[in-house]
Amino acid sequence: MRITSKRAAIVYALIVAFIAGVGFFVASLYVNGAEWASNKANRHIYSGGTIVNAGTIYDRNGVELAKSSDGERVFAENSTVRKSVLHVVGDTAGRISTGTHYLYRDVLSGYSKIEGIYNLKQTGVGTDIKLNIDSEANKVAYKALGDYDGAVAVYNYKTGELLCSVSKPAYDINKRPEDLLTNPEYDGILLDKVISGVYTPGSIMKIVTAACAIENIPDIYSRTFECDGEYETNDGTVICNGVHGEVDFQKAMNESCNCAFAEISIELGADKLRATAESMGFNSQLYAKEIRLTKSRFSPSTESKAELGWAGIGQSTTLVNPAHFLAIMGAIANNGTGYAPDRIHSLGAVSNIMGRNPENIVKIKPETAAKLDALLRSNVADKYGDWKFEGLMMCGKTGTAQIDGEKSHSWFVGYSQREDLPLAVVCVAEHGGYGSGVATTVSNKVMQYFAENLT
Amino acid sequence: MSEPKTVSQPKFKQVTVMFIMTLFQLLCAMCVFVRQEELSINLVCIFFGYITAEWIYMLFGTIITHNDYFELEVIAFFLSGIGLTVCASFSETYALKQLIAIGLGLAVYLIMLLLIKDVRFACMLRYPAAVCSIGVLALNLVLARNINGTLNWIDLGFFSIQPSELVKIMFILVGAVSLEKLLSITSLTKYVIFSLGCVGALFLMKDFGTALIFFFTFILIAFMRSGNIRTIVLICAVALMGAVMIIYFKPYVANRFAAYRHVWDFMDTSGYQQTRVLIYSASGGLLGLGIGEGYLRDIYAASTDLVFGLICEEMGLIVALAVLFSFAGIAFFAVRSAKSSASTFYAIAAVSAAGMLLFQLSLNVFGITDLLPLTGVTLPFVSRGGSSMLCSWGLLAFIRAAGAPFEAPKADIPIKKAPKNAVKKPAQKGGAA
């Protein structure tokens, strides 16, 4: 009897194991509950794989970009606004994986660890999200791009707020093309090019090369470079966009002289160039808060001098992500501290009170940033002309990304020095030709919009 | 009429607990009723009947036995009541069938208590029970229809019966009696052969989950009898090898395991049920979305295998955890009873019944939440279905019998040719609690 009594204690072991299992279940529910509850298969939120019941997405001025009404998702009234915010807001089926609908689906579902999605069930709406995006600015940028595809983004380099983010091509979410997923014409339309796109940078990469030169060549400002339209190395030739004669460092930047920058690149060498680029976030996984950015890549050739020269002027294998480059511009404008562009103003009431902390993802030495700032200001003041950016005190750099056999991409990256307008802009217009053209115009239009409406 | 061991059990405030439980069940009933378009008199009668039956059972029980140790019954009524609520939220037919099942379960419970009240009589039952078990399983193999890939059902028109559920009760009876009574190798061999017969039949029926439950119970009984960890390890090793071979040779079993811990990769195939359980369990939060308000109920087997998920979604995590801890309570009670029981038979039976309930519960709850592989067994007392309900109540009788304070504790009954030391020290058995 007593022996069996003792052995009966084996049941205690079973109870302990059982309660451990229950504990594990409750713990995973606690940790993963939001993700589980906001799964596409949850019919409280989704119907046929698309969101029907969820919180409202507002832009920074309180414009409703998407909301639930009577078991349906309703979008912005204006069709151009709908197109211009498509990638930011995202589709209801989660195909645009960087859209707010998909990325913040757990927030939109109104899930709470205490109540589950009871609130959503009762009211049909979950937690509201307010974006930093100004949908009117998006509309302006979308229209300004005209027939060109590409990406435009503007952010406040002092706070990290992403005010404008447009990716083209886009479609009207209320008139989704039937053959969206099958027609090759729509390839890549679900990609938010600001977040997930990478492009050959062209001359905007000279900003990075210049930073490397400032930090590694002490007498760079007293150097001169000879440009006769071509820079020859022992294994190839770098072609310039013109014949600039004798130029100094600043003039080389103003003229975007390929000969001078190829020479500087080769003198610096691949290792130093790469080190500077990587210190600015190239080749590493960056996040704009919750959003994963596609990596910018820079791997200058250590073998071929010509390839190294091409890499230093933004050709060769170099690729940049627009949102990342926006943060680089932010760093230059903001004494070396480049905040991550943050799309979200607040996720629900609590977050609205607490606010969101800006996150520093690009770091440049303050003295280097100051020198780059002067170079970029001189670009606009002495070369492009302040009349192109009336009243903005712009700094910036144009770029022309040459692509084999196609018309070049047109780039502009820059920012305003005005205290009351601490905005940086990045614009890439695909196949837009030389930089001073399309991208500059688009950037100016968006910046002028903010100059009128933000100040 | 001294009761030396029962004093160690906490005194049960029967009436208070009954009132609280009745209140809970009335609330459940209200939740079901408000969702009806017009109040269904039948449903009202079903709930009213159930609550009345509880009270009658308790009051009569108290009067007849002159005590109020009814912890087990209260827990079982609580669990059955939740099951009944779930059924009622589906349809009147389900509710009515479930009410009948609970009634039959209670009858089985009382009959079992009566049958095993006398150890000697229980001993005599073991051969008929063993023959009956093997016979039923064999019959099952011949007659069964294929339902959901397992052959474990016999259709009798109004009811389909899952014979293996009823065999569970006999399995424990046979095991507890055989091993309590005999030390001889032959009787052990006979029991092993009997067990292999049962498990083998279940494998032939492709009812992997139930086979596992039998196997686990077999180990538990063997441990209770031998107390030898090495023996248990050996058995486990052999079983493990067997399992590996089964998985190797039977692709259909392997398929079931493929999704294990990867259910989200198989969301619309073999992980369908588990992912839905997780999604909707999380949706329910602590208090649930309301009875009938969930979507898990539209998933196949929501009221049977997946009922735990349904409770999470509609009644909330707190009620779901109450269900789980109720079983822990039953198991806890079983240990206490086993320690104070009048015979080794009762101790073994109580422990193995509690172990079987707990193991089946774990297979069910952890299976559908992907902590264990999904095996498709029911949640005792709660899942819709008659066979499962009868089995649950039948098992409860073993636990109750061990701790039954119906009469004064007896000395350990010496059974023929048992060379035990049990006779020597009858008085000390329960003190150690």
Coordinates of N, CA and C in Angstrom, one line a residue, chain A residues 86-245:
Chain A
L86 N -1.0 54.7 -52.8 CA -1.3 53.3 -52.9 C -0.2 52.5 -52.1
H87 N 1.0 52.8 -52.3 CA 2.1 51.9 -51.7 C 2.2 52.2 -50.2
V88 N 1.9 53.4 -49.8 CA 2.0 53.8 -48.4 C 0.9 53.1 -47.6
V89 N -0.3 53.2 -48.2 CA -1.5 52.6 -47.5 C -1.5 51.1 -47.7
G90 N -1.2 50.7 -48.9 CA -1.2 49.3 -49.2 C -2.5 48.8 -49.6
D91 N -2.5 47.6 -50.2 CA -3.8 47.0 -50.6 C -4.4 46.2 -49.5
T92 N -5.6 45.7 -49.6 CA -6.3 45.0 -48.5 C -5.9 43.5 -48.5
A93 N -5.3 43.1 -49.6 CA -5.0 41.6 -49.6 C -3.6 41.4 -49.1
G94 N -2.8 42.4 -48.8 CA -1.5 42.3 -48.3 C -0.5 42.0 -49.4
R95 N -0.8 42.2 -50.6 CA 0.2 42.0 -51.7 C 1.3 43.0 -51.7
I96 N 0.9 44.2 -51.3 CA 1.9 45.3 -51.1 C 2.4 45.1 -49.7
S97 N 3.5 44.3 -49.6 CA 3.9 43.9 -48.3 C 4.5 45.0 -47.4
T98 N 4.9 46.1 -48.0 CA 5.4 47.2 -47.2 C 4.3 48.3 -46.9
G99 N 3.0 48.0 -47.4 CA 1.9 48.9 -47.1 C 1.5 48.9 -45.7
T100 N 0.9 50.0 -45.2 CA 0.5 50.1 -43.8 C -0.6 49.0 -43.5
H101 N -1.4 48.7 -44.5 CA -2.4 47.6 -44.2 C -1.8 46.3 -43.8
Y102 N -0.7 46.0 -44.5 CA -0.1 44.7 -44.1 C 0.8 44.8 -43.0
L103 N 1.7 45.8 -43.0 CA 2.8 45.9 -42.0 C 2.2 46.1 -40.6
Y104 N 1.1 46.9 -40.5 CA 0.6 47.2 -39.2 C -0.8 46.6 -39.0
R105 N -1.0 45.4 -39.6 CA -2.3 44.7 -39.6 C -2.7 44.4 -38.1
D106 N -1.6 44.1 -37.3 CA -2.0 43.7 -35.9 C -2.5 45.0 -35.2
V107 N -2.0 46.2 -35.5 CA -2.5 47.4 -34.9 C -3.9 47.7 -35.4
L108 N -4.0 47.6 -36.7 CA -5.3 48.0 -37.3 C -6.4 47.1 -36.8
S109 N -6.1 45.8 -36.5 CA -7.1 44.9 -36.0 C -7.6 45.2 -34.6
G110 N -6.9 46.2 -34.0 CA -7.3 46.6 -32.7 C -7.1 45.5 -31.6
Y111 N -6.2 44.6 -31.9 CA -5.9 43.5 -31.0 C -5.3 44.0 -29.7
S112 N -5.8 43.5 -28.6 CA -5.2 43.8 -27.3 C -5.1 42.4 -26.6
K113 N -4.0 42.3 -25.8 CA -3.8 41.1 -25.1 C -4.9 40.7 -24.1
I114 N -5.6 41.7 -23.7 CA -6.7 41.5 -22.7 C -8.0 41.1 -23.4
E115 N -8.3 41.9 -24.4 CA -9.6 41.8 -25.1 C -9.6 41.0 -26.4
G116 N -8.4 40.6 -26.8 CA -8.4 40.0 -28.2 C -8.8 41.1 -29.2
I117 N -9.7 40.7 -30.1 CA -10.3 41.6 -31.0 C -11.7 42.0 -30.8
Y118 N -12.1 41.9 -29.5 CA -13.5 42.1 -29.1 C -13.9 43.5 -29.6
N119 N -13.1 44.5 -29.4 CA -13.4 45.8 -29.8 C -13.8 45.9 -31.3
L120 N -12.9 45.2 -32.1 CA -13.2 45.2 -33.6 C -14.5 44.5 -33.8
K121 N -14.8 43.4 -33.1 CA -16.0 42.6 -33.3 C -17.2 43.5 -33.0
Q122 N -17.1 44.3 -32.0 CA -18.3 45.1 -31.5 C -18.5 46.3 -32.5
T123 N -17.4 47.0 -32.8 CA -17.6 48.2 -33.5 C -17.3 48.1 -35.0
G124 N -16.7 47.0 -35.4 CA -16.3 46.9 -36.9 C -15.1 47.7 -37.2
V125 N -14.5 48.4 -36.3 CA -13.3 49.1 -36.6 C -12.2 48.8 -35.5
G126 N -11.0 48.8 -35.8 CA -9.9 48.5 -34.9 C -9.2 49.8 -34.4
T127 N -8.0 49.7 -34.3 CA -7.2 50.9 -33.8 C -6.8 51.7 -35.1
D128 N -7.0 53.0 -34.9 CA -6.6 53.9 -36.0 C -5.1 54.2 -36.1
I129 N -4.7 54.5 -37.3 CA -3.3 54.8 -37.5 C -3.2 56.2 -38.2
K130 N -2.4 57.1 -37.6 CA -2.2 58.3 -38.3 C -0.8 58.4 -38.9
L131 N -0.8 58.7 -40.2 CA 0.5 58.7 -40.9 C 1.1 60.1 -40.8
N132 N 2.4 60.2 -41.1 CA 3.1 61.4 -41.2 C 2.9 62.0 -42.6
I133 N 2.5 61.1 -43.5 CA 2.4 61.5 -44.9 C 1.3 62.5 -45.1
D134 N 1.6 63.5 -46.0 CA 0.6 64.5 -46.4 C 0.1 64.1 -47.8
S135 N -1.2 63.6 -47.8 CA -1.7 63.0 -49.1 C -1.7 64.0 -50.2
E136 N -1.9 65.3 -49.8 CA -1.9 66.3 -50.9 C -0.5 66.4 -51.5
A137 N 0.5 66.4 -50.7 CA 1.9 66.4 -51.2 C 2.2 65.2 -52.1
N138 N 1.7 64.1 -51.7 CA 1.8 62.9 -52.5 C 1.2 63.1 -53.9
K139 N 0.0 63.7 -53.8 CA -0.7 64.0 -55.1 C 0.1 64.9 -56.0
V140 N 0.7 66.0 -55.3 CA 1.5 66.9 -56.1 C 2.7 66.2 -56.7
A141 N 3.3 65.3 -55.9 CA 4.5 64.6 -56.4 C 4.1 63.7 -57.5
Y142 N 3.0 63.0 -57.3 CA 2.5 62.0 -58.3 C 2.3 62.7 -59.6
K143 N 1.6 63.8 -59.6 CA 1.3 64.6 -60.8 C 2.5 65.1 -61.4
A144 N 3.5 65.6 -60.6 CA 4.7 66.2 -61.1 C 5.5 65.2 -61.9
L145 N 5.5 63.9 -61.4 CA 6.2 62.9 -62.2 C 5.7 62.7 -63.6
G146 N 4.4 63.1 -63.8 CA 3.8 63.0 -65.1 C 3.9 61.6 -65.6
D147 N 4.4 61.4 -66.8 CA 4.5 60.1 -67.4 C 5.6 59.2 -66.9
Y148 N 6.5 59.8 -66.1 CA 7.6 59.0 -65.7 C 7.3 58.1 -64.5
D149 N 7.9 57.0 -64.5 CA 7.8 56.1 -63.3 C 9.0 56.5 -62.4
G150 N 8.9 56.1 -61.1 CA 10.0 56.4 -60.2 C 9.5 56.6 -58.8
A151 N 10.3 57.3 -58.0 CA 10.0 57.4 -56.6 C 10.3 58.8 -56.2
V152 N 9.5 59.4 -55.3 CA 9.7 60.7 -54.7 C 9.5 60.5 -53.2
A153 N 10.4 61.1 -52.4 CA 10.1 61.1 -50.9 C 10.7 62.4 -50.3
V154 N 9.9 62.9 -49.4 CA 10.3 64.1 -48.6 C 10.2 63.8 -47.1
Y155 N 11.2 64.2 -46.4 CA 11.1 64.0 -44.9 C 11.7 65.1 -44.1
N156 N 11.3 65.2 -42.9 CA 11.8 66.3 -42.0 C 13.0 65.7 -41.4
Y157 N 14.2 66.3 -41.7 CA 15.4 65.7 -41.2 C 15.7 66.0 -39.8
K158 N 14.9 66.9 -39.2 CA 15.1 67.1 -37.7 C 14.2 66.1 -36.9
T159 N 13.2 65.6 -37.5 CA 12.3 64.7 -36.7 C 12.2 63.4 -37.3
G160 N 12.6 63.2 -38.5 CA 12.4 61.9 -39.2 C 11.1 61.6 -39.8
E161 N 10.1 62.6 -39.6 CA 8.8 62.4 -40.2 C 8.8 62.3 -41.7
L162 N 8.3 61.2 -42.3 CA 8.2 61.1 -43.7 C 7.0 61.7 -44.2
L163 N 7.1 62.8 -44.9 CA 5.9 63.6 -45.3 C 5.3 63.3 -46.6
C164 N 6.2 62.7 -47.5 CA 5.7 62.4 -48.8 C 6.4 61.2 -49.3
S165 N 5.7 60.3 -49.8 CA 6.4 59.1 -50.3 C 5.5 58.5 -51.5
V166 N 6.1 58.6 -52.7 CA 5.3 58.2 -53.9 C 6.1 57.2 -54.6
S167 N 5.5 56.2 -55.1 CA 6.1 55.2 -56.0 C 5.2 55.1 -57.2
K168 N 5.8 55.2 -58.4 CA 5.1 55.0 -59.6 C 5.8 53.9 -60.4
P169 N 5.1 53.0 -61.1 CA 3.6 53.1 -61.4 C 2.8 52.7 -60.2
A170 N 1.5 53.1 -60.2 CA 0.6 52.7 -59.2 C -0.8 52.5 -59.9
Y171 N -1.7 51.9 -59.2 CA -3.0 51.7 -59.8 C -4.0 52.3 -58.8
D172 N -5.2 52.5 -59.3 CA -6.3 53.0 -58.4 C -6.9 51.8 -57.7
I173 N -6.8 51.8 -56.4 CA -7.3 50.6 -55.6 C -8.8 50.4 -55.8
N174 N -9.5 51.4 -56.1 CA -10.9 51.2 -56.4 C -11.2 50.5 -57.8
K175 N -10.2 50.6 -58.6 CA -10.4 50.0 -60.0 C -9.2 49.1 -60.2
R176 N -9.0 48.1 -59.4 CA -7.8 47.2 -59.5 C -7.9 46.5 -60.8
P177 N -6.9 46.6 -61.6 CA -6.9 45.8 -62.9 C -7.1 44.4 -62.6
E178 N -7.9 43.7 -63.5 CA -8.2 42.3 -63.3 C -6.9 41.5 -63.4
D179 N -6.1 41.9 -64.4 CA -4.9 41.1 -64.7 C -3.7 41.6 -64.0
L180 N -3.9 42.2 -62.9 CA -2.8 42.8 -62.1 C -1.6 41.9 -61.9
L181 N -1.9 40.6 -61.6 CA -0.9 39.7 -61.2 C -0.4 38.9 -62.4
T182 N -1.1 39.0 -63.5 CA -0.7 38.1 -64.7 C -0.1 38.9 -65.8
N183 N -0.5 40.2 -66.0 CA -0.1 41.0 -67.1 C 1.4 41.5 -66.8
P184 N 2.3 41.1 -67.7 CA 3.7 41.6 -67.4 C 3.9 43.1 -67.4
E185 N 2.9 43.8 -68.0 CA 2.9 45.2 -67.9 C 2.9 45.8 -66.5
Y186 N 2.3 45.0 -65.6 CA 2.2 45.5 -64.2 C 3.3 44.9 -63.3
D187 N 4.3 44.3 -63.9 CA 5.4 43.8 -63.1 C 6.0 44.9 -62.2
G188 N 6.2 44.6 -61.0 CA 6.8 45.5 -60.0 C 5.9 46.6 -59.6
I189 N 4.6 46.6 -59.9 CA 3.7 47.7 -59.5 C 3.4 47.6 -58.1
L190 N 3.6 46.4 -57.5 CA 3.3 46.2 -56.0 C 4.5 46.6 -55.2
L191 N 5.6 47.0 -55.8 CA 6.8 47.4 -55.1 C 6.7 48.8 -54.7
D192 N 7.0 49.1 -53.4 CA 7.1 50.5 -53.0 C 8.6 50.9 -53.3
K193 N 8.8 51.7 -54.4 CA 10.2 51.9 -54.8 C 11.0 52.8 -53.8
V194 N 10.3 53.5 -53.0 CA 11.0 54.3 -52.0 C 11.6 53.4 -50.9
I195 N 10.8 52.3 -50.6 CA 11.3 51.4 -49.5 C 12.1 50.3 -50.1
S196 N 11.6 49.7 -51.2 CA 12.1 48.4 -51.6 C 12.9 48.6 -53.0
G197 N 12.9 49.8 -53.6 CA 13.6 49.9 -54.8 C 15.1 50.1 -54.6
V198 N 15.8 49.7 -55.6 CA 17.3 50.1 -55.7 C 17.6 50.5 -57.1
Y199 N 18.4 51.6 -57.2 CA 18.7 52.1 -58.5 C 20.2 52.4 -58.6
T200 N 20.7 52.4 -59.8 CA 22.0 52.9 -60.0 C 22.0 54.4 -59.7
P201 N 22.9 54.9 -58.8 CA 22.8 56.3 -58.4 C 23.3 57.3 -59.3
G202 N 24.3 57.0 -60.2 CA 24.9 58.0 -61.0 C 25.6 59.0 -60.1
S203 N 25.5 60.3 -60.5 CA 26.4 61.3 -59.9 C 26.0 61.6 -58.4
I204 N 24.9 61.2 -58.0 CA 24.6 61.5 -56.6 C 25.6 60.8 -55.7
M205 N 26.2 59.7 -56.2 CA 27.1 58.9 -55.4 C 28.4 59.8 -55.2
K206 N 28.6 60.8 -56.0 CA 29.8 61.7 -55.7 C 29.7 62.3 -54.4
I207 N 28.6 62.4 -53.8 CA 28.5 62.9 -52.4 C 29.3 62.0 -51.5
V208 N 29.1 60.7 -51.7 CA 29.8 59.7 -50.8 C 31.3 59.8 -51.1
T209 N 31.6 59.8 -52.4 CA 33.0 59.9 -52.8 C 33.7 61.1 -52.2
A210 N 32.9 62.3 -52.3 CA 33.4 63.5 -51.7 C 33.7 63.4 -50.2
A211 N 32.7 62.8 -49.5 CA 32.9 62.6 -48.1 C 34.2 61.8 -47.8
C212 N 34.4 60.8 -48.6 CA 35.6 60.0 -48.4 C 36.9 60.8 -48.6
A213 N 36.8 61.7 -49.7 CA 38.0 62.5 -50.0 C 38.2 63.5 -48.9
I214 N 37.1 64.1 -48.4 CA 37.3 65.1 -47.3 C 37.9 64.5 -46.1
E215 N 37.6 63.3 -45.8 CA 38.1 62.6 -44.6 C 39.5 62.0 -44.8
N216 N 39.9 61.8 -46.1 CA 41.1 61.0 -46.3 C 42.2 61.8 -47.0
I217 N 41.8 62.8 -47.8 CA 42.9 63.6 -48.5 C 42.9 65.0 -47.9
P218 N 43.9 65.3 -47.0 CA 43.9 66.6 -46.3 C 43.9 67.8 -47.2
D219 N 44.6 67.7 -48.3 CA 44.7 68.9 -49.1 C 43.8 68.9 -50.3
I220 N 42.6 68.2 -50.1 CA 41.7 68.1 -51.3 C 41.2 69.4 -51.8
Y221 N 41.1 70.4 -50.9 CA 40.5 71.7 -51.4 C 41.6 72.5 -52.2
S222 N 42.8 72.1 -52.0 CA 43.8 72.9 -52.8 C 44.3 72.1 -54.0
R223 N 43.7 70.9 -54.2 CA 44.0 70.2 -55.4 C 43.3 70.8 -56.7
T224 N 43.9 70.5 -57.8 CA 43.2 70.7 -59.1 C 43.2 69.5 -59.9
F225 N 42.2 69.4 -60.8 CA 42.1 68.2 -61.6 C 42.0 68.7 -63.1
E226 N 42.5 67.9 -64.0 CA 42.5 68.3 -65.4 C 41.4 67.4 -66.1
C227 N 40.5 68.1 -66.7 CA 39.5 67.3 -67.4 C 39.5 67.6 -68.9
D228 N 39.8 66.6 -69.7 CA 39.7 66.8 -71.2 C 38.6 66.0 -71.8
G229 N 37.6 65.6 -70.9 CA 36.5 64.8 -71.4 C 36.6 63.3 -71.2
E230 N 37.8 62.9 -70.9 CA 38.0 61.5 -70.7 C 39.1 61.3 -69.6
Y231 N 39.0 60.3 -68.8 CA 40.0 60.0 -67.9 C 40.5 58.6 -68.1
E232 N 41.8 58.5 -68.6 CA 42.3 57.2 -69.0 C 43.0 56.5 -67.9
T233 N 42.7 55.2 -67.7 CA 43.5 54.4 -66.8 C 44.2 53.3 -67.6
N234 N 45.0 52.5 -66.9 CA 45.7 51.5 -67.7 C 44.7 50.4 -68.2
D235 N 43.5 50.3 -67.6 CA 42.6 49.2 -68.1 C 41.3 49.7 -68.5
G236 N 41.2 51.0 -68.9 CA 39.9 51.5 -69.5 C 39.8 53.0 -69.3
T237 N 38.7 53.5 -69.8 CA 38.5 55.0 -69.8 C 37.2 55.4 -69.2
V238 N 37.3 56.4 -68.3 CA 36.1 56.9 -67.8 C 35.7 58.2 -68.6
I239 N 34.5 58.2 -69.1 CA 34.0 59.3 -69.9 C 33.4 60.3 -69.1
C240 N 33.7 61.6 -69.4 CA 33.1 62.7 -68.6 C 31.9 63.3 -69.4
N241 N 31.0 64.0 -68.7 CA 29.8 64.6 -69.3 C 30.2 65.9 -70.1
G242 N 31.4 66.3 -70.0 CA 31.8 67.5 -70.8 C 33.3 67.6 -70.7
V243 N 33.8 68.8 -71.2 CA 35.3 69.0 -71.1 C 35.4 70.2 -70.2
H244 N 35.9 70.0 -68.9 CA 35.8 71.0 -67.9 C 37.1 71.7 -67.7
G245 N 38.2 71.3 -68.4 CA 39.5 71.9 -68.2 C 40.0 71.7 -66.8

